[in-house]
Coordinates of C-alpha atoms in Angstrom, one line a residue:
M1 CA 20.3 -39.9 65.7
V2 CA 18.9 -37.2 63.3
K3 CA 15.6 -38.2 61.6
V4 CA 14.9 -34.9 59.7
K5 CA 13.6 -35.8 56.3
I6 CA 12.9 -32.5 54.6
R7 CA 11.6 -33.5 51.2
S8 CA 12.7 -37.0 50.2
P9 CA 9.4 -38.6 51.3
Q10 CA 7.8 -37.0 48.2
W11 CA 10.2 -39.2 46.1
Y12 CA 10.5 -42.3 48.2
D13 CA 7.6 -42.8 50.7
G14 CA 4.3 -44.5 50.1
V15 CA 2.8 -47.0 47.6
D16 CA 3.1 -44.7 44.6
N17 CA 6.9 -44.4 45.1
A18 CA 7.6 -48.2 45.1
P19 CA 9.4 -47.9 41.7
H20 CA 11.6 -45.1 43.0
R21 CA 12.6 -47.3 46.0
S22 CA 13.5 -50.1 43.6
Y23 CA 16.2 -47.9 42.1
L24 CA 17.7 -47.2 45.6
R25 CA 17.6 -50.9 46.4
A26 CA 19.5 -51.6 43.2
I27 CA 22.5 -49.6 44.6
G28 CA 22.4 -51.4 48.0
L29 CA 20.0 -49.3 50.2
T30 CA 17.7 -51.1 52.6
D31 CA 14.3 -50.1 54.0
E32 CA 16.1 -48.7 57.0
D33 CA 18.4 -46.7 54.8
I34 CA 15.6 -45.2 52.7
A35 CA 13.8 -44.2 55.9
R36 CA 16.8 -42.1 56.9
P37 CA 17.6 -38.5 55.7
L38 CA 19.2 -38.7 52.2
V39 CA 22.2 -36.5 52.0
G40 CA 23.9 -35.6 48.7
V41 CA 27.7 -35.5 48.8
L42 CA 28.7 -33.3 45.8
A43 CA 32.3 -33.7 44.6
S44 CA 33.9 -31.5 42.0
W45 CA 36.3 -34.2 40.7
S46 CA 38.7 -34.4 37.8
E47 CA 42.0 -35.9 36.9
L48 CA 42.6 -33.0 34.5
G49 CA 44.6 -31.2 37.2
P50 CA 45.7 -31.4 40.8
C51 CA 43.1 -29.2 42.5
N52 CA 40.3 -31.8 42.5
Y53 CA 42.3 -34.9 42.0
H54 CA 41.6 -36.3 45.4
T55 CA 38.0 -35.1 46.2
L56 CA 36.5 -38.6 45.6
D57 CA 38.5 -39.8 48.5
L58 CA 37.0 -37.1 50.7
V59 CA 33.5 -38.2 49.7
R60 CA 34.1 -41.5 51.5
Y61 CA 34.9 -39.6 54.8
V62 CA 31.9 -37.2 54.4
K63 CA 29.6 -40.2 54.0
E64 CA 31.1 -41.7 57.2
G65 CA 30.1 -38.6 59.1
V66 CA 26.6 -38.6 57.6
K67 CA 26.1 -42.2 58.6
E68 CA 27.3 -41.5 62.2
A69 CA 24.7 -38.7 62.4
G70 CA 21.9 -41.0 61.1
G71 CA 21.7 -40.2 57.4
V72 CA 22.6 -41.9 54.2
G73 CA 25.2 -40.2 51.9
L74 CA 24.7 -40.4 48.2
A75 CA 27.6 -39.1 46.0
A76 CA 27.2 -37.0 42.9
P77 CA 29.8 -35.3 40.7
T78 CA 30.1 -31.9 39.0
I79 CA 32.5 -30.6 36.4
V80 CA 35.9 -28.9 36.8
V81 CA 37.7 -26.3 34.6
N82 CA 41.3 -25.8 35.8
D83 CA 42.2 -22.1 35.5
G84 CA 45.9 -22.5 35.8
I85 CA 46.1 -25.0 33.0
N86 CA 44.0 -22.8 30.7
M87 CA 45.8 -19.5 31.2
G88 CA 46.5 -17.9 27.8
T89 CA 44.6 -20.6 25.9
P90 CA 41.1 -20.7 24.3
G91 CA 40.1 -22.9 27.3
M92 CA 40.1 -19.9 29.6
R93 CA 36.9 -18.8 28.0
Y94 CA 35.2 -21.7 29.8
S95 CA 36.6 -20.8 33.3
L96 CA 34.0 -18.3 34.6
I97 CA 31.3 -20.1 32.6
S98 CA 32.0 -23.2 34.6
R99 CA 31.1 -21.5 37.9
D100 CA 27.5 -21.0 36.7
L101 CA 27.4 -24.4 35.1
I102 CA 28.4 -26.0 38.3
A103 CA 25.6 -24.3 40.2
D104 CA 23.2 -25.4 37.5
T105 CA 24.3 -29.1 37.5
I106 CA 23.9 -29.2 41.3
E107 CA 20.5 -27.7 41.1
A108 CA 19.5 -30.2 38.4
Q109 CA 20.8 -33.3 40.3
F110 CA 19.7 -32.5 43.8
N111 CA 16.3 -31.0 42.9
A112 CA 15.6 -33.9 40.6
H113 CA 16.4 -36.6 43.2
G114 CA 14.9 -34.9 46.3
V115 CA 17.9 -35.0 48.7
D116 CA 17.2 -33.6 52.2
A117 CA 20.6 -31.9 52.7
W118 CA 24.0 -31.9 51.1
V119 CA 27.7 -31.4 51.5
G120 CA 29.6 -29.7 48.7
I121 CA 33.4 -30.5 48.2
G122 CA 35.2 -28.0 46.0
G123 CA 38.8 -27.5 45.0
C124 CA 39.8 -24.9 42.4
D125 CA 38.7 -21.4 41.6
K126 CA 35.2 -21.8 40.1
T127 CA 34.1 -25.0 41.8
Q128 CA 33.9 -23.2 45.1
P129 CA 31.7 -20.2 44.3
G130 CA 29.6 -22.5 42.0
I131 CA 28.9 -24.8 44.9
M132 CA 28.2 -21.8 47.3
M133 CA 25.8 -20.3 44.7
A134 CA 24.0 -23.6 44.5
M135 CA 23.7 -23.7 48.3
A136 CA 22.0 -20.3 48.3
R137 CA 19.8 -21.2 45.3
L138 CA 18.5 -24.6 46.7
D139 CA 18.4 -23.4 50.4
L140 CA 18.6 -26.9 51.8
P141 CA 20.7 -27.6 54.8
A142 CA 24.3 -27.6 53.4
V143 CA 27.9 -27.4 54.5
Y144 CA 30.9 -26.5 52.2
L145 CA 34.1 -28.5 52.5
Y146 CA 37.3 -27.3 50.8
G147 CA 39.6 -29.9 49.1
G148 CA 42.7 -28.2 50.5
S149 CA 45.8 -26.5 49.1
A150 CA 48.8 -28.2 47.7
E151 CA 52.0 -28.1 49.7
A152 CA 54.5 -25.4 48.7
G153 CA 57.6 -26.4 46.9
F154 CA 61.2 -25.5 47.8
M155 CA 64.3 -24.7 45.9
G156 CA 66.9 -24.6 48.7
E157 CA 65.4 -22.4 51.3
R158 CA 63.2 -20.5 48.8
E159 CA 59.5 -21.4 49.2
L160 CA 57.9 -21.9 45.8
T161 CA 54.3 -21.7 44.5
I162 CA 52.8 -21.9 41.0
E163 CA 53.2 -18.0 40.9
D164 CA 56.9 -18.5 40.6
V165 CA 56.5 -20.6 37.5
F166 CA 54.4 -18.1 35.7
E167 CA 56.8 -15.3 36.6
A168 CA 59.8 -17.4 35.6
V169 CA 58.4 -17.6 32.1
G170 CA 58.5 -13.8 31.9
A171 CA 62.0 -13.8 33.4
Y172 CA 63.2 -16.3 30.8
V173 CA 61.6 -14.4 27.9
A174 CA 63.3 -11.2 29.1
G175 CA 66.6 -13.1 29.2
K176 CA 66.9 -12.9 33.0
I177 CA 67.1 -16.6 33.7
T178 CA 68.2 -19.6 31.6
M179 CA 66.0 -22.5 30.3
E180 CA 67.6 -24.8 32.9
E181 CA 66.6 -22.4 35.7
L182 CA 63.1 -22.2 34.4
K183 CA 62.8 -25.9 34.2
R184 CA 64.0 -26.3 37.8
V185 CA 61.4 -23.9 39.0
E186 CA 58.7 -25.8 37.0
E187 CA 59.8 -29.1 38.5
L188 CA 59.9 -28.0 42.1
S189 CA 57.0 -25.6 42.4
F190 CA 54.0 -28.0 42.8
P191 CA 55.0 -31.1 44.6
T192 CA 51.6 -32.5 45.7
Y193 CA 47.9 -32.6 44.6
G194 CA 45.7 -29.8 45.9
T195 CA 45.1 -26.2 44.9
C196 CA 47.5 -23.3 44.1
Q197 CA 49.4 -22.6 47.3
G198 CA 49.2 -18.8 48.0
M199 CA 46.2 -16.6 48.9
F200 CA 45.2 -17.0 45.3
T201 CA 41.5 -17.5 44.2
A202 CA 41.1 -21.0 45.5
N203 CA 42.5 -20.4 49.0
T204 CA 40.7 -17.0 49.1
M205 CA 37.3 -18.7 48.4
A206 CA 38.0 -21.4 51.0
M207 CA 38.8 -18.7 53.6
L208 CA 35.6 -16.9 52.6
G209 CA 33.6 -20.2 53.2
E210 CA 34.6 -19.9 56.8
A211 CA 34.0 -16.1 57.0
L212 CA 30.5 -16.5 55.4
G213 CA 29.7 -19.3 57.9
L214 CA 29.2 -22.0 55.2
S215 CA 32.2 -24.1 56.3
L216 CA 33.3 -25.4 59.7
L217 CA 35.7 -23.1 61.5
G218 CA 39.3 -24.1 60.8
S219 CA 38.5 -26.3 57.8
A220 CA 40.1 -24.1 55.1
S221 CA 43.8 -24.2 55.8
P222 CA 44.8 -27.9 56.3
P223 CA 46.7 -29.0 53.1
A224 CA 45.0 -31.5 50.8
T225 CA 47.5 -34.1 51.9
S226 CA 46.8 -33.6 55.6
A227 CA 44.9 -36.2 57.7
R228 CA 43.1 -33.2 59.2
R229 CA 41.4 -32.7 55.8
R230 CA 39.8 -36.1 56.2
A231 CA 38.8 -35.4 59.8
Y232 CA 37.0 -32.2 58.6
A233 CA 35.3 -34.3 56.0
V234 CA 33.8 -36.6 58.6
A235 CA 32.9 -33.6 60.8
S236 CA 31.2 -31.8 57.8
G237 CA 29.0 -34.9 57.2
R238 CA 27.9 -34.8 60.9
A239 CA 27.4 -31.1 60.8
V240 CA 25.0 -31.0 57.9
L241 CA 22.5 -33.2 59.7
K242 CA 22.9 -31.1 62.8
A243 CA 22.1 -28.0 60.7
A244 CA 19.0 -29.9 59.3
E245 CA 17.9 -30.7 62.8
L246 CA 18.3 -27.0 63.8
G247 CA 16.5 -25.8 60.7
I248 CA 19.6 -23.9 59.5
T249 CA 19.7 -23.4 55.8
P250 CA 22.2 -21.3 53.7
R251 CA 19.9 -18.3 53.3
K252 CA 19.7 -18.0 57.1
V253 CA 23.5 -18.0 57.1
L254 CA 24.1 -15.8 54.0
T255 CA 22.9 -12.5 55.4
Y256 CA 24.2 -9.1 54.7
D257 CA 26.3 -9.4 57.9
A258 CA 27.9 -12.6 56.5
F259 CA 28.9 -10.9 53.3
H260 CA 30.3 -8.0 55.3
N261 CA 32.5 -10.4 57.3
A262 CA 33.6 -12.1 54.1
A263 CA 34.6 -8.7 52.6
V264 CA 36.6 -7.8 55.7
A265 CA 38.5 -11.1 55.6
L266 CA 39.1 -10.6 51.9
F267 CA 40.6 -7.1 52.3
A268 CA 42.6 -8.1 55.4
T269 CA 44.4 -10.9 53.5
A270 CA 44.8 -9.2 50.2
G271 CA 42.9 -12.1 48.6
S272 CA 42.0 -12.5 45.0
T273 CA 40.0 -9.9 43.1
N274 CA 37.9 -12.7 41.7
A275 CA 36.3 -13.0 45.1
I276 CA 34.5 -9.6 44.5
L277 CA 32.8 -11.2 41.4
H278 CA 32.0 -14.4 43.2
L279 CA 30.6 -12.8 46.4
I280 CA 28.3 -10.6 44.4
A281 CA 27.1 -13.7 42.5
I282 CA 26.5 -15.7 45.8
A283 CA 24.7 -12.7 47.2
H284 CA 22.5 -12.6 44.1
E285 CA 21.5 -16.2 44.6
A286 CA 20.8 -15.6 48.3
G287 CA 18.6 -12.6 47.6
V288 CA 21.0 -10.2 49.4
K289 CA 21.9 -6.8 48.0
F290 CA 25.7 -6.5 48.2
T291 CA 27.3 -4.3 45.7
L292 CA 30.6 -2.6 44.7
D293 CA 29.5 0.3 46.9
D294 CA 29.5 -2.0 49.9
F295 CA 32.9 -3.4 49.1
D296 CA 34.2 0.2 48.6
A297 CA 32.9 1.3 52.0
I298 CA 34.4 -1.7 53.8
S299 CA 37.7 -1.4 52.1
R300 CA 38.3 2.0 53.6
K301 CA 38.3 0.6 57.1
V302 CA 40.4 -2.6 56.8
P303 CA 44.2 -2.9 56.6
V304 CA 46.1 -5.9 55.3
I305 CA 47.3 -8.1 58.2
A306 CA 48.5 -11.2 56.4
A307 CA 51.8 -11.4 54.4
L308 CA 50.4 -14.1 52.1
R309 CA 51.4 -14.5 48.5
P310 CA 51.1 -12.6 46.2
A311 CA 51.0 -9.6 48.6
G312 CA 53.7 -11.2 50.8
P313 CA 56.2 -14.1 50.9
Y314 CA 54.1 -16.8 52.6
A315 CA 51.9 -19.7 51.5
M316 CA 48.7 -21.2 52.9
Q317 CA 50.6 -23.9 54.7
D318 CA 52.4 -21.2 56.7
L319 CA 49.0 -19.8 57.8
D320 CA 47.9 -23.3 58.7
R321 CA 50.8 -23.7 61.2
L322 CA 49.4 -20.7 63.0
G323 CA 45.9 -22.1 63.3
G324 CA 44.6 -21.1 59.9
V325 CA 41.8 -18.8 59.0
P326 CA 40.3 -18.6 62.6
R327 CA 43.5 -16.8 63.7
V328 CA 42.9 -14.1 61.0
L329 CA 39.2 -13.9 61.9
K330 CA 39.8 -13.6 65.6
K331 CA 42.1 -10.7 65.1
L332 CA 39.5 -9.0 63.0
Y333 CA 36.8 -9.8 65.6
K334 CA 38.8 -8.4 68.5
A335 CA 39.4 -5.2 66.5
G336 CA 35.6 -4.8 66.1
L337 CA 35.7 -5.2 62.3
L338 CA 33.4 -8.3 62.1
R339 CA 29.7 -8.5 62.7
P340 CA 29.7 -11.3 65.4
E341 CA 26.0 -12.1 65.3
A342 CA 26.2 -13.6 61.8
L343 CA 24.9 -17.2 62.1
T344 CA 27.0 -20.2 60.9
V345 CA 26.2 -23.7 59.8
E346 CA 27.6 -24.9 63.1
G347 CA 24.4 -23.5 64.7
E348 CA 26.1 -20.6 66.5
P349 CA 27.0 -17.0 65.6
I350 CA 30.6 -16.6 64.3
G351 CA 31.4 -14.4 67.3
K352 CA 30.7 -17.1 69.8
L353 CA 32.8 -19.6 67.8
L354 CA 35.7 -17.2 67.7
E355 CA 35.4 -16.5 71.4
R356 CA 36.0 -20.2 72.2
W357 CA 38.7 -20.7 69.6
Q358 CA 42.2 -20.6 70.9
P359 CA 45.3 -20.3 68.6
P360 CA 48.1 -22.7 68.9
A361 CA 51.2 -21.5 70.8
V362 CA 53.1 -20.7 67.7
P363 CA 54.7 -17.3 67.0
E364 CA 53.2 -15.4 64.1
A365 CA 56.8 -14.9 62.6
G366 CA 55.9 -12.2 60.1
V367 CA 53.0 -14.2 58.6
L368 CA 50.3 -12.3 60.5
Y369 CA 50.2 -8.8 62.0
D370 CA 47.8 -7.0 64.3
V371 CA 45.1 -4.6 63.0
E372 CA 46.7 -1.8 65.0
R373 CA 50.2 -2.5 63.4
P374 CA 49.3 -4.0 60.0
Y375 CA 51.3 -5.4 57.2
K376 CA 50.0 -2.7 55.0
P377 CA 47.9 0.2 56.2
Y378 CA 45.2 -0.1 53.5
A379 CA 42.9 -2.8 52.2
G380 CA 44.2 -5.4 49.8
I381 CA 41.7 -4.5 47.1
R382 CA 40.2 -1.1 46.1
I383 CA 37.1 -0.3 44.0
L384 CA 37.9 2.3 41.3
R385 CA 35.4 4.4 39.4
G386 CA 35.8 7.2 36.9
N387 CA 35.1 8.0 33.3
L388 CA 37.0 4.9 32.2
A389 CA 34.9 2.6 34.5
P390 CA 31.6 4.3 35.3
D391 CA 30.2 1.1 36.9
G392 CA 33.4 0.2 38.6
A393 CA 36.7 -1.7 38.4
V394 CA 38.9 -3.5 40.9
M395 CA 42.6 -3.1 41.8
K396 CA 44.6 -5.4 43.9
V397 CA 46.6 -2.7 45.8
G398 CA 47.8 -5.2 48.4
A399 CA 50.1 -6.8 45.8
A400 CA 51.4 -3.5 44.3
E401 CA 54.1 -1.2 45.6
R402 CA 52.5 1.9 44.1
L403 CA 48.9 3.0 44.5
R404 CA 49.1 5.7 41.8
F405 CA 50.2 5.4 38.2
E406 CA 50.0 7.8 35.3
G407 CA 51.0 6.7 31.8
R408 CA 50.2 6.4 28.1
A409 CA 47.9 3.7 26.7
R410 CA 49.1 0.8 24.7
V411 CA 45.8 -0.7 23.4
F412 CA 45.2 -4.4 22.5
D413 CA 42.0 -5.9 21.4
G414 CA 42.7 -9.2 23.1
E415 CA 45.1 -10.9 25.4
A416 CA 47.1 -12.8 22.8
E417 CA 48.4 -9.6 21.1
A418 CA 49.3 -8.1 24.4
F419 CA 51.4 -11.1 25.4
K420 CA 53.2 -11.0 22.1
A421 CA 54.1 -7.3 22.7
V422 CA 55.4 -8.1 26.2
A423 CA 57.4 -11.1 25.0
A424 CA 58.9 -9.0 22.2
G425 CA 60.0 -6.3 24.6
E426 CA 57.7 -3.7 23.1
I427 CA 56.2 -2.6 26.4
K428 CA 58.2 0.1 28.1
P429 CA 58.2 1.8 31.5
G430 CA 55.4 4.3 31.6
D431 CA 53.0 2.3 29.5
V432 CA 49.5 1.4 30.5
V433 CA 48.6 -1.9 28.8
V434 CA 44.9 -1.8 27.9
I435 CA 43.4 -5.2 27.1
R436 CA 39.8 -5.1 26.0
Y437 CA 37.1 -7.2 24.4
E438 CA 37.9 -9.8 27.1
G439 CA 34.9 -9.1 29.3
P440 CA 32.0 -11.4 30.3
R441 CA 30.2 -11.0 27.0
G442 CA 33.0 -9.9 24.7
A443 CA 35.4 -12.8 25.2
P444 CA 33.0 -14.4 26.1
G445 CA 33.8 -15.7 29.5
M446 CA 36.0 -12.9 31.0
P447 CA 39.3 -14.8 31.0
E448 CA 42.0 -14.5 33.6
M449 CA 45.3 -13.1 32.3
L450 CA 48.0 -14.3 34.6
K451 CA 50.1 -15.2 31.6
V452 CA 50.4 -11.5 30.7
T453 CA 50.6 -10.1 34.2
A454 CA 53.3 -12.6 35.2
A455 CA 55.2 -11.9 32.1
I456 CA 55.2 -8.2 32.9
V457 CA 56.4 -8.8 36.5
G458 CA 58.9 -11.4 35.4
A459 CA 60.4 -9.0 32.9
G460 CA 61.1 -6.6 35.8
L461 CA 58.4 -4.1 34.8
G462 CA 55.9 -4.8 37.6
E463 CA 56.1 -1.4 39.2
H464 CA 56.9 0.5 35.9
V465 CA 54.0 -0.7 33.7
A466 CA 50.3 -0.8 34.5
M467 CA 47.6 -2.9 33.0
I468 CA 43.8 -2.3 32.6
T469 CA 41.3 -4.8 31.3
D470 CA 37.6 -5.7 31.2
G471 CA 38.7 -9.2 31.8
R472 CA 40.0 -10.8 35.0
F473 CA 43.2 -11.5 36.8
S474 CA 44.4 -14.6 38.6
G475 CA 44.6 -14.5 42.3
A476 CA 48.4 -14.9 41.8
T477 CA 48.6 -11.5 40.0
R478 CA 50.7 -8.7 41.5
G479 CA 51.8 -5.3 40.2
I480 CA 49.7 -2.3 39.1
M481 CA 46.7 -4.2 37.6
V482 CA 43.1 -3.1 37.2
G483 CA 40.4 -5.5 36.1
H484 CA 36.7 -6.1 35.9
V485 CA 36.3 -2.7 34.1
A486 CA 32.5 -2.1 33.7
P487 CA 30.9 -1.6 31.3
E488 CA 33.1 -3.8 29.1
A489 CA 34.2 -2.9 25.6
A490 CA 31.8 -5.3 23.9
V491 CA 28.8 -3.4 25.1
G492 CA 30.3 0.0 24.3
G493 CA 31.9 0.8 27.7
P494 CA 34.4 3.7 27.6
I495 CA 37.3 1.2 27.5
A496 CA 36.3 0.6 23.9
L497 CA 37.1 4.2 23.1
V498 CA 40.7 4.3 24.4
Q499 CA 43.4 4.9 21.8
D500 CA 47.2 4.5 21.8
G501 CA 48.9 7.4 23.5
D502 CA 45.9 8.5 25.6
R503 CA 46.9 9.5 29.1
I504 CA 45.4 7.3 31.9
V505 CA 45.5 7.9 35.6
I506 CA 45.1 5.0 38.1
D507 CA 44.6 6.3 41.6
G508 CA 44.3 3.3 44.0
E509 CA 44.2 5.5 47.1
G510 CA 41.5 7.9 45.8
G511 CA 39.6 5.1 44.1
R512 CA 39.7 6.7 40.6
L513 CA 40.3 5.5 37.1
T514 CA 40.5 8.3 34.6
L515 CA 40.9 8.6 30.9
D516 CA 42.4 12.1 30.2
V517 CA 40.4 12.7 27.0
G518 CA 37.8 15.5 26.6
E519 CA 34.1 14.8 26.4
E520 CA 33.8 16.1 22.8
E521 CA 36.6 13.8 21.6
L522 CA 35.0 10.8 23.3
K523 CA 31.7 11.7 21.7
R524 CA 33.4 11.7 18.3
R525 CA 35.0 8.3 19.0
R526 CA 31.8 6.8 20.1
A527 CA 30.0 7.9 16.9
N528 CA 32.6 6.0 15.0
W529 CA 32.5 2.9 17.2
T530 CA 30.6 -0.2 16.1
P531 CA 29.8 -3.3 18.3
P532 CA 31.9 -6.3 17.4
P533 CA 30.1 -9.3 15.9
P534 CA 29.4 -12.3 18.2
K535 CA 32.4 -14.6 18.3
Y536 CA 30.2 -17.7 18.6
R537 CA 26.9 -18.4 16.9
G538 CA 26.1 -21.6 18.8
G539 CA 27.1 -23.9 21.7
L540 CA 27.8 -23.1 25.3
L541 CA 29.8 -19.9 24.7
A542 CA 27.0 -18.4 22.6
K543 CA 24.4 -19.2 25.3
Y544 CA 26.6 -17.7 27.9
A545 CA 27.1 -14.4 26.0
A546 CA 23.4 -14.1 25.6
L547 CA 22.7 -14.3 29.3
V548 CA 25.7 -13.0 31.1
Q549 CA 25.6 -9.7 33.0
Q550 CA 28.4 -7.2 33.5
A551 CA 31.2 -7.7 36.1
D552 CA 29.7 -5.2 38.6
K553 CA 26.7 -7.6 38.7
G554 CA 28.9 -10.6 39.4
A555 CA 28.7 -11.8 35.8
V556 CA 25.7 -13.9 36.8
T557 CA 23.7 -15.6 34.0
S558 CA 20.3 -15.4 35.6
P559 CA 17.8 -13.7 33.2
A560 CA 16.0 -12.4 36.3
V561 CA 18.5 -9.5 36.5
H562 CA 17.7 -8.2 33.0

């Protein structure tokens, strides 16, 4: 029975704290309960979408595990912004902001109430990195638990995910399918609660929870509807008190080696480009220097070994049948690509956990490949630099058929105008669609643009048109897409100087992003450029724009990095 009370006595022990104990008695706690470790159980919960719809149910099971280990679980909520629902709407400005808000709300609640340890339950794209950032910031014993992916849909034998719906919109607009066919895809693609089903941002971040050592090994892949999801909830409740007893806190887990392992897993699965942004932000909170240069160096050593959507045809449930994320990590470990001494919340180095883990006797059936005979011989993401992105940009090469593209710029000062052009058939093969003033400060909020990218792919232009933006992409994006361009247009980055017809070269293999315009001409354009006025004068978006850093710094909002 764990008796570790790290800081709750300051709130609840002694004569002076009798009023504080009264509040706990009011919710049913006894003297014996108050004497136990108090464990926060954080749930990102909302009925505004399927990703976090069920997380309150998981809270109950986490609290069971906490009780078994000798603690008392106390539930608390945090907010949710559903990315998929907000694609192409003004609501998408609140997506990335919500990540930092989530970290802030957790800090406020758990620091204000003196919990000794905590378990964080996240579902969709920003709840997960927000919770992990808070774990690093508070540095209390903590375990991350994923809410789980939705089950994939089926239309006949065709496996469907939400990616198919977004791309079907583009296909309908281009006249390639009928309204009835679009409606059928819409109806069948998302049959259960849980997160988006491919190796999109949510499943990418869940996988990285294991690779970082913040989650129990094997806990990322069971679907949200699986009974194993509840079993991992109970186990996470037990594990957090074991971590407390061993003195293991997130900053002991989140070392440089842990981030190295996460980057390897990200590149090997062609995961979401958003993970670059989030890992930098988590590293910032943990006090670890991990930059685009580190990602770039690692990307040159790691091939893609998972045929998961959008880079391949399979969903998270297909990986789960093979044993889930540990099967990927063990392949990378055996190939010498992981740093095995990185500590995990389970109290052992990740190498020892992987040594013991045995995969189920299920053939890999094209879902997974060996490092020596990979699915693709290069990493899923590449870091690009050049005169168009001096501080870096990211390209998801694992989900593209071409690593190099040269074309003429079609410039749009915002996502909405770009989507109108795609829908109107104005984008032609050879065009490089440049969408700017959608960066962290300019939007503000650095919105994702799956609506535009999916429309391009759905129209059959995925390998004939490229896109560059200072905003972000969804993890479901595929095609020749470059995002996170830094510096962004709103602060005078070179992307602000691009004009229609300029020649642009995207070199995914060489890691270059080049605007083929002479220095003198760029100087002339810069002299004529003026910063845009702030889009918001008050409220949350104005606060965010005043604090947010550039994409290469993880778009963190801490003033300490100024």
